[in-house]
Amino acid sequence: MTQQKIIIEDIARALYDVRDESRPRYRSESGLTEDIVRDISRRKNDPAWMTEHRLASLAVYNETPPPAWGPAITSLDMDHIATYVQPDAVMAGRWEDVPEEIRSTFDRLGIPEAEKESLAGVGAQYDSEVVYHSIQTSLTKQGVVYTDMETALREHEDIVRAHFMKLVPPKDHKFAALHGAVWSGGSFVHVPPGVEVKIPLQSYFRLNAPGAGQFEHTLIIVEPGASLHFIEGCSAPKYNVTNLHAGCVELYVKEGARLRYSTIENWSKNMMNLNTKRALVEKGGLIEWVSGSFGSRVSMLYPASILAGEGARCEFTGVTFAGRGQHLDTGATVIHAAPRTSSVINTRSISKDGGVAVYRSGVRVSAGAKGAKCAVKCDSLMLDSESRADTIPVMDIREDDADIGHEAKIGRISDEAIFYLTSRGIREEEARAMIVRGFVEPVAKSLPLEYAVEMNNLINLELEGARQ
Amino acid sequence: MGEELLTIRGLRAGVDDKEILHGASLSIGKGETHVLLGPNGSGKTTLMNVIMGHPRYEVREGTVRFDGADLLALPTHERARRGLFLSFQTPEEIPGVTVENMLRTARQAITGKKAGVLAFRKELAAALATLQMDADWAGRYLNVGFSGGEKKRTEILQLLMLKPKLALLDETDSGLDVDAVHLVSGGVRAFRTPENACLIITHNAGILSSLSVDRVHVLLHGHIVQSGGPELVDEVGAHGYARFLEAEG
Ligand SMILES: Nc1ncnc2c1ncn2[C@@H]1O[C@H](COP(=O)(O)OP(=O)(O)OP(=O)(O)O)[C@@H](O)[C@H]1O
Ligand SMILES: [Mg+2]
C-alpha cells in the first residue's frame, strides 16, 4: 500500500518567486517628495490637470494619518520605497515585441497561453508600466475599448477626467492619496451600451523590482445594458525588503449593466497590499466580485459597492488564506442607497501556521432604501491553535423596511469530523485536506477557470516516496 | 463459532479520569451476526469508539484483536483498511465533500487501487437503488442538511460500497420510520456473506426480524453481563434490563 504524506501546504510559491534580471530603464529615488512626484508626472507626459491632481493628492497624503485600525503597517517606510520603476520596454501589441526577459516572466505565469485559450483581451503590467496590451478585433469593431490607462488618458481624456478618482477620492484614506500622487499603469475598459463581452478580459500585474511600489489604476465603465467579465491577477517574487501595492479600481456599472470582477492576489510575503476598489451600480445593474486573497504579508482590502439605483445588486464571493507570517484583513462593503437593492456576501477564510485572517464587513442601508435586502455569510476556519481568525461586521441600517441577515462562523476542524473520515480508511492528513477543500468548495466553484490551478495549489498534496 | 474475527478481552477504557468500560469481553466469528443490547449510557457507543480508535478514549487495560492483528496498536484509518466499519449513531456532517467524493476516496484508501470511474458509478447507482435513494444523492454534501433517517441510510450506503469484514452498526435503526427500517435491514442482509460479520446495536427488534441472529450480548455499566442466543432479544424486549440490574446488585 502506498504511504503518502499529505500536508495542507501554503500556496505553491515557486512559480511566482522566480525573479528575473530585467533592469529597469528608470527607477525613481526611494521616498516620496514633491520633486519625485513632479518627475513621475513629467516622464509620463501628464496633462496639466493630472499633474495638479498628483500634487494635490500628495498634500492630502502628507496631512492624513495612517488608519488607526487594522493590521500593523509600521514596517512600511515610504523612504525605502521607489514609487516609479519604468521597465525597459515600450508597450507592445504582440508578445514577440516584448523584451525577452520580461516576456519569459509572463510565459511562466501562463498569460500568453491563457490569452489564446480563453481571453478576449490581455493587459500585462511589469513594475510601473504596461508592457503588453491586446484586444480581439471583434470587440474593437463593437466599440469596446480596452487599453492601458496612459493611452486612455491621451485618447479618451474627457472620459478619464470625468471618472478618475471620483469614486475613490484621494481624501478617502492615506493610501488612496498616495495612489493619487504616484499612480502609474493599469487598465481602462469602456463597453458601449448593449454590448455583451462574452469572453473575459484579463490584466496581470507583476512587480519585479525590490523595494518598490505598484500603483496601477483600473477604470472600467460598462454602459447601460452591456456586460463584461474582467479578471485581474497579481504576483511578485519574494525579497527581503518591503514592497508596496496600493492600486485603485473604479468600476461604473450603468443601468441594467453587469460586471463580474475577479481577482486572484498572490503577492509575495514581503508585500504590503493596501488596495482600494469601488463600484457604483445604477438602476437594475449587477456587480459580482470574486476575490481570492492568498499572498502578501499584510492586506487591507475591502471592495465596496455603492448600489445607487433602484434594484441594483451586488454579489461578493471571497476566499482568504493566511499562512505563516501573514495578516490578511479583508472583507467587503455595501451601501444600499436606493430601494429594492440587494446584496449577497459570501466569504471563507482559512488561517494556518500562525496566520491571521480577519473578515471585516460594512453594510449600510440609507434611509429610503425601502425593500433593501442583504445577506452576509462569512465562515472562518483555523487549522491550528497558533492561528487566528476574526470577524468584524459593522452594520448601519437607517431604513426599517430592510431585510438584513448576517451569519458568521469561526471554527476549527472538528476531531469528530476527522474521526469520521479516518474511520472510512482515509489518513488523518488527507481527511484534514478534504475538510479544508470542502470548506472552500462553495466559493472555489465561482473562481474563474483560469485560476483553477491556483485554487488547486491551495491545498497542495505533497506525495512523499512510496513505502511498503 | 466461525473463525474468529474480533476478540475483545478485559477491555477497560474511558475518557479523562472517567472509566466507562470496566473489563468488557466479546468475540465475533466470520459469518456471524451479533446483537449488542444495553440501557442508555451503558457504554455501547463507547465500545464502538474504542474499537474504531477514537482519540478521545483511552484504553487502560485489555486487548482487541481483529483478523489476526493487534487493533489497539493501529491508527483508525488502518483499522478501516483492514476491514472494520462503523455506522455512527450520530453521523458527522462534512460540508463541501460530496457523498460520492468521500466514497471514492475511502474506496481508494481501503483497496489501495484507483477506482475505475464507470464501474464505480455503476456500483454506486446499484447501492443507491437497493436503499431506494435518489441518484442525485451521491452529489450531495455528506450528511449536510440530511434528516436523521437520511443520515442513517447514508451510513448503510457506505457499508455497501466499502464492503468491510466486520460492520459495527450503532443504532442505525433509531429514528427510522417502519419502511426505512426494512430498507436498512435489507441493506444489511445484502451486505452479509459467509465471509463477513456484523454487530448490531439496537433498542428495537424491528431491524432484526429479517436477519438471522447468532449471538446476543447485554452490556451493563461497562460489562458484558450476559451472552446468549437470539431469545435474549425477546427477553429484554419483554422484561427490560431489570433482571440484569438486580443481579448486578
Ligand atoms: N466523550 C465523553 N466524555 C464524557 N463522558 C462520556 C463520553 N463518551 C461517553 N461518555 C459517558 O459514558 C457513558 C456511556 O456512554 P455511551 O455513549 O457509550 O452510552 P450508550 O450505551 O451508547 O448509550 P445510548 O443507548 O444512549 O446510545 C455515558 O454516561 C456517557 O455520558
Ligand atoms: Mg450510543
PDB file of C-alpha atoms in Angstrom, chain A residues 105-193:
ATOM      1  CA  THR A 105       8.100  36.035 -16.841  1.00  0.00           C
ATOM      2  CA  PHE A 106       4.618  36.240 -18.321  1.00  0.00           C
ATOM      3  CA  ASP A 107       5.201  32.975 -20.186  1.00  0.00           C
ATOM      4  CA  ARG A 108       5.932  31.244 -16.901  1.00  0.00           C
ATOM      5  CA  LEU A 109       2.748  32.678 -15.441  1.00  0.00           C
ATOM      6  CA  GLY A 110       0.869  31.255 -18.403  1.00  0.00           C
ATOM      7  CA  ILE A 111      -0.560  34.567 -19.593  1.00  0.00           C
ATOM      8  CA  PRO A 112       0.015  34.288 -23.373  1.00  0.00           C
ATOM      9  CA  GLU A 113      -1.338  30.756 -23.232  1.00  0.00           C
ATOM     10  CA  ALA A 114      -4.483  31.789 -21.374  1.00  0.00           C
ATOM     11  CA  GLU A 115      -4.896  34.570 -23.900  1.00  0.00           C
ATOM     12  CA  LYS A 116      -5.002  32.078 -26.753  1.00  0.00           C
ATOM     13  CA  GLU A 117      -7.393  29.763 -24.983  1.00  0.00           C
ATOM     14  CA  SER A 118      -9.859  31.759 -23.002  1.00  0.00           C
ATOM     15  CA  LEU A 119      -9.454  35.521 -23.095  1.00  0.00           C
ATOM     16  CA  ALA A 120     -10.725  38.218 -25.407  1.00  0.00           C
ATOM     17  CA  GLY A 121      -8.053  40.683 -24.392  1.00  0.00           C
ATOM     18  CA  VAL A 122      -4.976  40.890 -22.171  1.00  0.00           C
ATOM     19  CA  GLY A 123      -3.036  43.605 -20.435  1.00  0.00           C
ATOM     20  CA  ALA A 124       0.290  42.907 -18.761  1.00  0.00           C
ATOM     21  CA  GLN A 125       1.952  45.357 -16.437  1.00  0.00           C
ATOM     22  CA  TYR A 126       5.554  44.987 -15.337  1.00  0.00           C
ATOM     23  CA  ASP A 127       6.541  47.205 -12.399  1.00  0.00           C
ATOM     24  CA  SER A 128       5.105  50.632 -13.167  1.00  0.00           C
ATOM     25  CA  GLU A 129       4.200  50.365 -16.827  1.00  0.00           C
ATOM     26  CA  VAL A 130       2.016  48.222 -19.022  1.00  0.00           C
ATOM     27  CA  VAL A 131       4.256  46.322 -21.452  1.00  0.00           C
ATOM     28  CA  TYR A 132       1.607  44.499 -23.458  1.00  0.00           C
ATOM     29  CA  HIS A 133      -1.994  45.074 -24.414  1.00  0.00           C
ATOM     30  CA  SER A 134      -4.270  43.291 -26.831  1.00  0.00           C
ATOM     31  CA  ILE A 135      -7.941  43.026 -27.640  1.00  0.00           C
ATOM     32  CA  GLN A 136      -9.804  40.926 -30.182  1.00  0.00           C
ATOM     33  CA  THR A 137     -10.799  42.904 -33.242  1.00  0.00           C
ATOM     34  CA  SER A 138     -14.390  41.671 -32.988  1.00  0.00           C
ATOM     35  CA  LEU A 139     -14.621  43.691 -29.767  1.00  0.00           C
ATOM     36  CA  THR A 140     -12.992  46.840 -31.149  1.00  0.00           C
ATOM     37  CA  LYS A 141     -15.462  46.666 -34.023  1.00  0.00           C
ATOM     38  CA  GLN A 142     -18.278  46.825 -31.480  1.00  0.00           C
ATOM     39  CA  GLY A 143     -16.667  49.871 -29.955  1.00  0.00           C
ATOM     40  CA  VAL A 144     -15.158  48.208 -26.883  1.00  0.00           C
ATOM     41  CA  VAL A 145     -12.048  49.970 -25.636  1.00  0.00           C
ATOM     42  CA  TYR A 146      -9.511  48.041 -23.583  1.00  0.00           C
ATOM     43  CA  THR A 147      -6.153  49.681 -23.149  1.00  0.00           C
ATOM     44  CA  ASP A 148      -3.636  50.897 -20.585  1.00  0.00           C
ATOM     45  CA  MET A 149      -4.512  53.965 -18.519  1.00  0.00           C
ATOM     46  CA  GLU A 150      -1.797  56.120 -20.091  1.00  0.00           C
ATOM     47  CA  THR A 151      -3.198  55.556 -23.576  1.00  0.00           C
ATOM     48  CA  ALA A 152      -6.720  56.123 -22.272  1.00  0.00           C
ATOM     49  CA  LEU A 153      -5.613  59.409 -20.770  1.00  0.00           C
ATOM     50  CA  ARG A 154      -4.329  60.507 -24.183  1.00  0.00           C
ATOM     51  CA  GLU A 155      -7.084  59.119 -26.371  1.00  0.00           C
ATOM     52  CA  HIS A 156     -10.145  59.370 -24.106  1.00  0.00           C
ATOM     53  CA  GLU A 157      -9.124  62.212 -21.861  1.00  0.00           C
ATOM     54  CA  ASP A 158     -12.664  63.522 -21.271  1.00  0.00           C
ATOM     55  CA  ILE A 159     -13.995  60.177 -20.098  1.00  0.00           C
ATOM     56  CA  VAL A 160     -10.996  59.581 -17.872  1.00  0.00           C
ATOM     57  CA  ARG A 161     -11.156  63.053 -16.423  1.00  0.00           C
ATOM     58  CA  ALA A 162     -14.855  62.681 -15.638  1.00  0.00           C
ATOM     59  CA  HIS A 163     -14.328  59.419 -13.755  1.00  0.00           C
ATOM     60  CA  PHE A 164     -10.755  59.263 -12.473  1.00  0.00           C
ATOM     61  CA  MET A 165     -10.697  59.086  -8.670  1.00  0.00           C
ATOM     62  CA  LYS A 166     -14.266  60.282  -8.464  1.00  0.00           C
ATOM     63  CA  LEU A 167     -15.392  57.066  -6.754  1.00  0.00           C
ATOM     64  CA  VAL A 168     -12.272  56.827  -4.636  1.00  0.00           C
ATOM     65  CA  PRO A 169     -11.244  60.417  -3.940  1.00  0.00           C
ATOM     66  CA  PRO A 170      -7.695  60.978  -2.638  1.00  0.00           C
ATOM     67  CA  LYS A 171      -9.192  62.153   0.651  1.00  0.00           C
ATOM     68  CA  ASP A 172     -10.692  58.692   1.207  1.00  0.00           C
ATOM     69  CA  HIS A 173      -7.686  57.423   3.148  1.00  0.00           C
ATOM     70  CA  LYS A 174      -3.923  57.822   3.251  1.00  0.00           C
ATOM     71  CA  PHE A 175      -3.176  55.190   0.637  1.00  0.00           C
ATOM     72  CA  ALA A 176      -5.805  56.477  -1.761  1.00  0.00           C
ATOM     73  CA  ALA A 177      -3.964  59.801  -1.532  1.00  0.00           C
ATOM     74  CA  LEU A 178      -0.651  58.044  -2.130  1.00  0.00           C
ATOM     75  CA  HIS A 179      -2.162  56.366  -5.162  1.00  0.00           C
ATOM     76  CA  GLY A 180      -3.409  59.699  -6.479  1.00  0.00           C
ATOM     77  CA  ALA A 181       0.108  61.108  -6.251  1.00  0.00           C
ATOM     78  CA  VAL A 182       2.151  58.331  -7.857  1.00  0.00           C
ATOM     79  CA  TRP A 183      -0.278  56.128  -9.819  1.00  0.00           C
ATOM     80  CA  SER A 184       1.077  54.528 -12.960  1.00  0.00           C
ATOM     81  CA  GLY A 185      -0.220  51.917 -15.344  1.00  0.00           C
ATOM     82  CA  GLY A 186      -3.405  49.908 -15.021  1.00  0.00           C
ATOM     83  CA  SER A 187      -6.221  49.231 -17.437  1.00  0.00           C
ATOM     84  CA  PHE A 188      -9.093  51.144 -18.928  1.00  0.00           C
ATOM     85  CA  VAL A 189     -12.186  49.433 -20.268  1.00  0.00           C
ATOM     86  CA  HIS A 190     -15.175  51.031 -21.898  1.00  0.00           C
ATOM     87  CA  VAL A 191     -18.052  48.835 -23.032  1.00  0.00           C
ATOM     88  CA  PRO A 192     -20.639  50.705 -25.144  1.00  0.00           C
ATOM     89  CA  PRO A 193     -24.378  50.379 -24.430  1.00  0.00           C
TER      90      PRO A 193
END
